Coordinates of C-alpha atoms in Angstrom, one line a residue:
M1 CA 8.9 -16.6 14.3
V2 CA 5.7 -14.7 13.9
Q3 CA 2.6 -16.8 14.5
H4 CA 0.1 -17.0 11.7
H5 CA -3.6 -17.7 12.4
V6 CA -6.3 -18.1 9.8
C7 CA -9.8 -17.1 11.0
T8 CA -12.4 -19.6 9.8
Q9 CA -15.6 -18.5 11.5
P10 CA -19.1 -19.7 10.5
K11 CA -20.6 -18.4 7.3
I12 CA -22.8 -15.4 7.4
P13 CA -26.6 -15.8 7.7
A14 CA -28.7 -15.4 4.5
T15 CA -30.6 -12.5 6.2
A16 CA -27.5 -10.3 6.2
P17 CA -28.2 -6.8 4.7
V18 CA -27.5 -6.3 1.0
S19 CA -27.3 -2.6 0.6
G20 CA -24.2 -0.6 1.4
R21 CA -26.0 1.4 4.1
G22 CA -27.5 -1.7 5.7
L23 CA -24.2 -3.5 5.6
T24 CA -22.3 -0.6 7.3
T25 CA -24.9 -0.3 10.0
G26 CA -24.9 -4.1 10.7
M27 CA -21.2 -4.4 10.8
L28 CA -20.7 -1.4 13.1
M29 CA -23.3 -2.8 15.5
Q30 CA -21.3 -6.1 15.6
A31 CA -18.1 -4.1 16.1
H32 CA -19.4 -2.8 19.4
G33 CA -20.1 -6.3 20.6
V34 CA -17.7 -8.8 22.0
N35 CA -16.9 -10.8 18.8
V36 CA -15.3 -8.3 16.5
V37 CA -13.0 -11.0 15.1
E38 CA -16.0 -13.0 13.9
A39 CA -17.6 -9.9 12.6
L40 CA -14.6 -9.1 10.4
Q41 CA -14.5 -12.6 9.0
E42 CA -18.2 -12.5 8.2
F43 CA -17.8 -9.2 6.5
W44 CA -15.4 -10.6 4.0
Q45 CA -17.4 -13.8 3.5
M46 CA -20.4 -11.5 2.8
K47 CA -18.4 -9.6 0.2
Q48 CA -17.3 -12.9 -1.5
S49 CA -20.9 -14.1 -1.5
R50 CA -22.0 -10.9 -3.2
G51 CA -19.5 -11.5 -6.0
A52 CA -16.4 -9.7 -4.9
D53 CA -13.3 -10.7 -6.8
L54 CA -11.2 -12.2 -4.0
K55 CA -8.4 -14.1 -5.7
N56 CA -7.2 -15.8 -2.5
G57 CA -10.6 -16.3 -1.0
A58 CA -12.2 -14.5 2.0
L59 CA -9.7 -15.7 4.7
V60 CA -8.5 -13.2 7.2
V61 CA -5.0 -13.9 8.5
Y62 CA -3.7 -12.9 12.0
E63 CA 0.0 -12.6 13.0
M64 CA 0.9 -12.4 16.6
V65 CA 4.3 -10.8 17.3
P66 CA 6.2 -13.2 19.7
S67 CA 6.4 -11.8 23.2
N68 CA 6.5 -13.1 26.7
S69 CA 5.0 -10.0 28.3
P70 CA 2.6 -7.2 27.4
P71 CA 2.0 -5.1 25.5
Y72 CA 1.1 -7.7 22.9
V73 CA 1.0 -6.8 19.2
C74 CA -1.1 -8.4 16.5
Y75 CA -1.4 -7.8 12.7
V76 CA -4.3 -8.7 10.5
T77 CA -4.1 -9.1 6.8
L78 CA -7.3 -8.8 4.8
P79 CA -8.1 -10.9 1.7
G80 CA -7.0 -8.1 -0.7
G81 CA -3.6 -7.6 1.1
S82 CA -4.3 -4.6 3.2
C83 CA -2.8 -4.9 6.7
F84 CA -3.7 -3.3 10.0
G85 CA -2.5 -3.8 13.6
S86 CA -3.5 -3.5 17.2
F87 CA -3.4 0.2 18.0
Q88 CA -4.0 0.1 21.7
F89 CA -2.1 -1.1 24.8
C90 CA -3.0 -4.8 24.9
P91 CA -2.4 -6.7 28.1
T92 CA -3.4 -10.1 26.5
K93 CA -2.9 -11.7 23.1
A94 CA -6.7 -12.0 22.7
E95 CA -7.1 -8.3 23.3
A96 CA -4.4 -7.6 20.7
R97 CA -6.2 -9.7 18.2
R98 CA -9.5 -7.9 18.9
S99 CA -7.8 -4.5 18.6
A100 CA -6.4 -5.4 15.2
A101 CA -9.7 -6.8 14.0
K102 CA -11.5 -3.7 15.2
I103 CA -9.5 -1.2 13.2
A104 CA -9.5 -3.6 10.2
L105 CA -13.3 -3.9 10.3
M106 CA -13.8 -0.1 10.6
N107 CA -11.6 0.4 7.5
S108 CA -13.3 -2.4 5.6
V109 CA -16.8 -1.0 6.3
F110 CA -15.8 2.6 5.5
N111 CA -14.3 1.4 2.3
E112 CA -17.8 0.3 1.1
H113 CA -19.1 3.9 1.0
P114 CA -19.7 5.2 -2.6
S115 CA -17.4 8.1 -2.0
R116 CA -14.5 5.6 -1.7
R117 CA -14.9 4.4 -5.3
I118 CA -12.8 5.7 -8.2
T119 CA -15.4 7.1 -10.6
D120 CA -15.3 9.5 -13.5
E121 CA -16.3 12.3 -11.2
F122 CA -13.6 11.4 -8.7
I123 CA -11.0 11.3 -11.4
E124 CA -12.0 14.7 -12.8
K125 CA -12.0 16.3 -9.4
S126 CA -8.7 14.8 -8.5
V127 CA -7.0 16.0 -11.7
S128 CA -8.6 19.4 -11.5
E129 CA -7.4 19.9 -8.0
A130 CA -3.9 18.7 -8.9
L131 CA -3.8 21.1 -11.9
A132 CA -4.9 24.0 -9.7
S133 CA -2.4 23.1 -7.0
F134 CA 0.6 23.1 -9.5
N135 CA -0.7 25.9 -11.8
G136 CA -0.9 23.3 -14.6
N137 CA -3.0 23.3 -17.8
R138 CA -5.3 20.7 -19.3
E139 CA -2.7 19.6 -21.8
E140 CA -0.5 18.3 -18.9
A141 CA -3.4 16.2 -17.5
D142 CA -3.7 14.5 -20.9
N143 CA 0.0 13.9 -21.3
P144 CA 1.3 10.7 -19.5
N145 CA 4.8 12.2 -19.6
T146 CA 3.8 14.6 -16.8
G147 CA 3.3 13.7 -13.2
I148 CA -0.4 14.6 -13.3
G149 CA -0.8 12.8 -16.6
A150 CA 0.6 9.6 -15.1
F151 CA -1.6 10.0 -12.0
R152 CA -4.6 10.3 -14.3
F153 CA -3.6 7.2 -16.2
M154 CA -3.4 5.2 -13.0
L155 CA -6.8 6.4 -11.8
E156 CA -8.5 5.6 -15.1
S157 CA -6.8 2.2 -15.2
N158 CA -8.4 1.4 -11.8
K159 CA -11.8 2.9 -12.4
G160 CA -14.5 1.2 -10.3
K161 CA -12.1 0.1 -7.6
S162 CA -12.2 1.3 -4.0
M163 CA -9.6 3.4 -2.3
L164 CA -8.4 0.4 -0.3
E165 CA -7.9 -1.6 -3.5
F166 CA -6.1 1.3 -5.1
Q167 CA -3.8 1.5 -2.1
E168 CA -3.0 -2.2 -2.3
L169 CA -1.9 -1.6 -5.9
M170 CA 0.2 1.4 -4.9
T171 CA 2.0 -0.7 -2.3
V172 CA 3.7 -2.6 -5.1
F173 CA 5.0 0.6 -6.7
Q174 CA 6.1 1.9 -3.3
L175 CA 8.2 -1.2 -2.6
L176 CA 9.7 -1.2 -6.1
H177 CA 10.7 2.4 -5.6
W178 CA 11.9 2.0 -2.1
N179 CA 14.0 -1.0 -3.0
G180 CA 15.6 0.7 -6.0
S181 CA 14.2 -1.9 -8.4
L182 CA 13.1 0.9 -10.8
K183 CA 16.4 2.7 -10.9
A184 CA 17.9 0.9 -13.9
M185 CA 14.6 1.3 -15.7
R186 CA 14.6 5.0 -15.0
E187 CA 18.2 5.3 -16.2
R188 CA 17.4 3.4 -19.4
Q189 CA 14.2 5.1 -20.5
C190 CA 13.0 7.7 -18.1
S191 CA 14.4 11.2 -17.4
R192 CA 13.7 13.0 -14.1
Q193 CA 11.1 15.0 -16.0
T194 CA 8.9 12.1 -17.2
G195 CA 5.5 11.5 -15.7
L196 CA 6.5 8.0 -14.5
W197 CA 9.5 9.3 -12.5
A198 CA 7.5 12.2 -10.9
F199 CA 4.7 9.8 -10.1
L200 CA 7.0 7.1 -8.6
Q201 CA 8.8 9.7 -6.5
T202 CA 5.6 10.6 -4.7
L203 CA 5.2 6.9 -3.6
E204 CA 8.4 7.1 -1.5
Q205 CA 6.6 9.4 0.9
G206 CA 3.5 7.1 1.6
P207 CA 0.4 5.5 0.1
V208 CA -1.4 7.6 -2.6
V209 CA -5.0 7.0 -1.7
T210 CA -6.7 10.4 -1.7
R211 CA -6.7 13.6 -3.7
D212 CA -5.3 15.6 -0.8
S213 CA -2.5 13.1 -0.1
V214 CA -1.5 13.1 -3.8
L215 CA -1.3 16.9 -3.9
G216 CA 0.7 17.0 -0.7
L217 CA 3.1 14.3 -1.6
Q218 CA 4.0 15.7 -5.0
K219 CA 4.5 19.1 -3.5
K220 CA 6.7 17.7 -0.7
F221 CA 8.8 15.9 -3.3
Q222 CA 9.3 18.9 -5.5
D223 CA 10.2 21.1 -2.5
S224 CA 12.7 18.6 -1.1
Q225 CA 14.4 18.3 -4.5
G226 CA 14.4 22.0 -5.3
Y227 CA 12.3 21.5 -8.3
T228 CA 10.0 24.1 -9.7
E229 CA 6.4 23.2 -10.5
K230 CA 7.1 23.2 -14.2
T231 CA 10.2 21.0 -13.9
C232 CA 8.2 18.0 -12.7
L233 CA 5.1 18.7 -14.8
Q234 CA 6.6 20.0 -18.1
P235 CA 6.3 17.5 -21.0
T236 CA 9.6 16.4 -22.4
N237 CA 10.8 15.7 -25.9
Q238 CA 11.9 12.2 -25.1
P239 CA 9.7 9.4 -26.5
T240 CA 8.7 7.9 -23.1
N241 CA 4.9 7.9 -23.6
R242 CA 4.7 4.3 -24.5
G243 CA 7.4 3.2 -22.1
D244 CA 5.7 4.9 -19.1
R245 CA 2.4 3.3 -19.9
E246 CA 3.9 -0.1 -20.3
V247 CA 5.7 0.1 -17.0
L248 CA 2.6 1.3 -15.1
A249 CA 0.4 -1.3 -16.8
H250 CA 2.8 -4.2 -16.2
Y251 CA 3.2 -3.5 -12.4
S252 CA -0.5 -2.7 -12.1
H253 CA -1.2 -6.4 -12.8
R254 CA 1.8 -7.9 -11.0
A255 CA 0.9 -9.2 -7.7
L256 CA 3.3 -8.9 -4.8
D257 CA 4.5 -12.5 -4.3
D258 CA 7.4 -14.4 -2.8
D259 CA 9.5 -14.1 -5.9
I260 CA 9.4 -10.3 -5.7
R261 CA 10.2 -10.4 -2.0
H262 CA 13.1 -12.8 -2.5
Q263 CA 14.6 -10.7 -5.2
M264 CA 14.3 -7.5 -3.1
A265 CA 15.9 -9.4 -0.1
L266 CA 18.8 -10.3 -2.4
D267 CA 19.2 -6.7 -3.3
W268 CA 19.5 -5.8 0.4
V269 CA 22.0 -8.6 0.9
S270 CA 24.1 -7.1 -1.8
R271 CA 23.8 -3.6 -0.2
E272 CA 24.9 -4.9 3.1
Q273 CA 27.9 -6.6 1.6
S274 CA 28.8 -3.3 -0.1
V275 CA 28.0 -1.0 2.8
P276 CA 28.2 -2.9 6.2
G277 CA 25.5 -1.7 8.5
A278 CA 23.1 -0.6 5.8
L279 CA 20.6 -3.4 6.5
S280 CA 20.5 -2.9 10.3
R281 CA 20.0 0.9 9.9
E282 CA 17.2 0.4 7.4
L283 CA 15.5 -2.3 9.6
A284 CA 15.7 0.0 12.7
S285 CA 14.1 2.8 10.7
T286 CA 11.4 0.6 9.2
E287 CA 10.5 -0.8 12.7
R288 CA 10.0 2.7 14.0
E289 CA 7.9 3.7 11.1
L290 CA 5.8 0.5 11.4
D291 CA 5.2 1.1 15.2
E292 CA 4.2 4.7 14.6
A293 CA 1.8 3.9 11.8
R294 CA 0.3 1.0 13.8
L295 CA -0.4 3.1 16.9
A296 CA -1.9 5.7 14.6
G297 CA -4.3 3.2 13.2
K298 CA -3.0 3.5 9.6
E299 CA -2.8 0.9 6.9
L300 CA 0.5 -1.0 7.3
R301 CA 1.2 -3.2 4.4
F302 CA 4.0 -1.1 2.9
H303 CA 5.8 -0.8 6.3
K304 CA 5.2 -4.5 7.1
E305 CA 6.4 -5.7 3.7
K306 CA 9.5 -3.7 4.1
K307 CA 10.2 -5.2 7.5
D308 CA 9.5 -8.8 6.2
I309 CA 11.9 -8.2 3.2
L310 CA 14.6 -6.9 5.4
M311 CA 14.2 -9.8 7.9
L312 CA 14.4 -12.2 5.0
A313 CA 17.6 -10.5 3.9
A314 CA 19.0 -10.8 7.4
G315 CA 18.2 -14.5 7.4
Q316 CA 19.9 -15.0 4.1
L317 CA 23.0 -13.2 5.4
G318 CA 23.0 -15.4 8.5
N319 CA 22.8 -18.5 6.3
M320 CA 25.7 -17.3 4.2
H321 CA 27.9 -16.7 7.2
S322 CA 27.0 -20.1 8.7
S323 CA 27.9 -21.9 5.5
S324 CA 31.2 -20.0 5.2
C325 CA 32.4 -21.1 8.7

């Protein structure tokens, strides 16, 4: 079992800096000290005291991967759901916790910079660069039946949020697409040319959190599928405008909870029963991806949720085998 720890450090002092610049400087100074774990907790308590909408409070949760010998690995989940892990060789559990807290604090602080906010200017630059990359026209950007149109719709729906918050939202779509939960929906109301399908396909490759990553991911998908630029971006005659928007809007407000995880786990139980070995192969691949992303200091929620869902499925299979004996 993975050990869960909730960090409940003393509340921040009233003299803490208010401005983004002061906040960043103060937090980075603490990060170079010995108590980076406390600094991370204080950072999120500060955000909550400044009015941040933290639905589950400001608690920072640590998960230590069970091990009797080094290197030790620790994950930390932030109040919004973002996850980071120890990215160094950690000879002790305490060091692993500090390593995870360090990378999480650095990302939390950087996320406060104004350039990390989704603004009208950011949206226009993102859409313009996407159009230029795919030789598109302005009509495509205004049509939600195109990949770029769906991308614009998602950005506008999340105006004012930070890149980290947007990435947390994208994790839900990534998991739904990875798990195949959207396959039936696509077959019912979405063709391969609709904006929703083109948009969701990019999520399979990784988090969509910057303009550059969006452009690169869409191009990788099109190249891998043998699609031309116009194939993915060309408007269709099918009446999918309303359906695309409804799907995107619905899952944009659907939090990732135990019900979704349980259903996805059941899907993988069914796959394993149909194709023996599918679960173990996917789990091995997911663990490799998780380790590579952790050591690179990347945000890990998508990979970690995948592993947790697969482990849940493995547990359910084990229970089914036990009850049948």
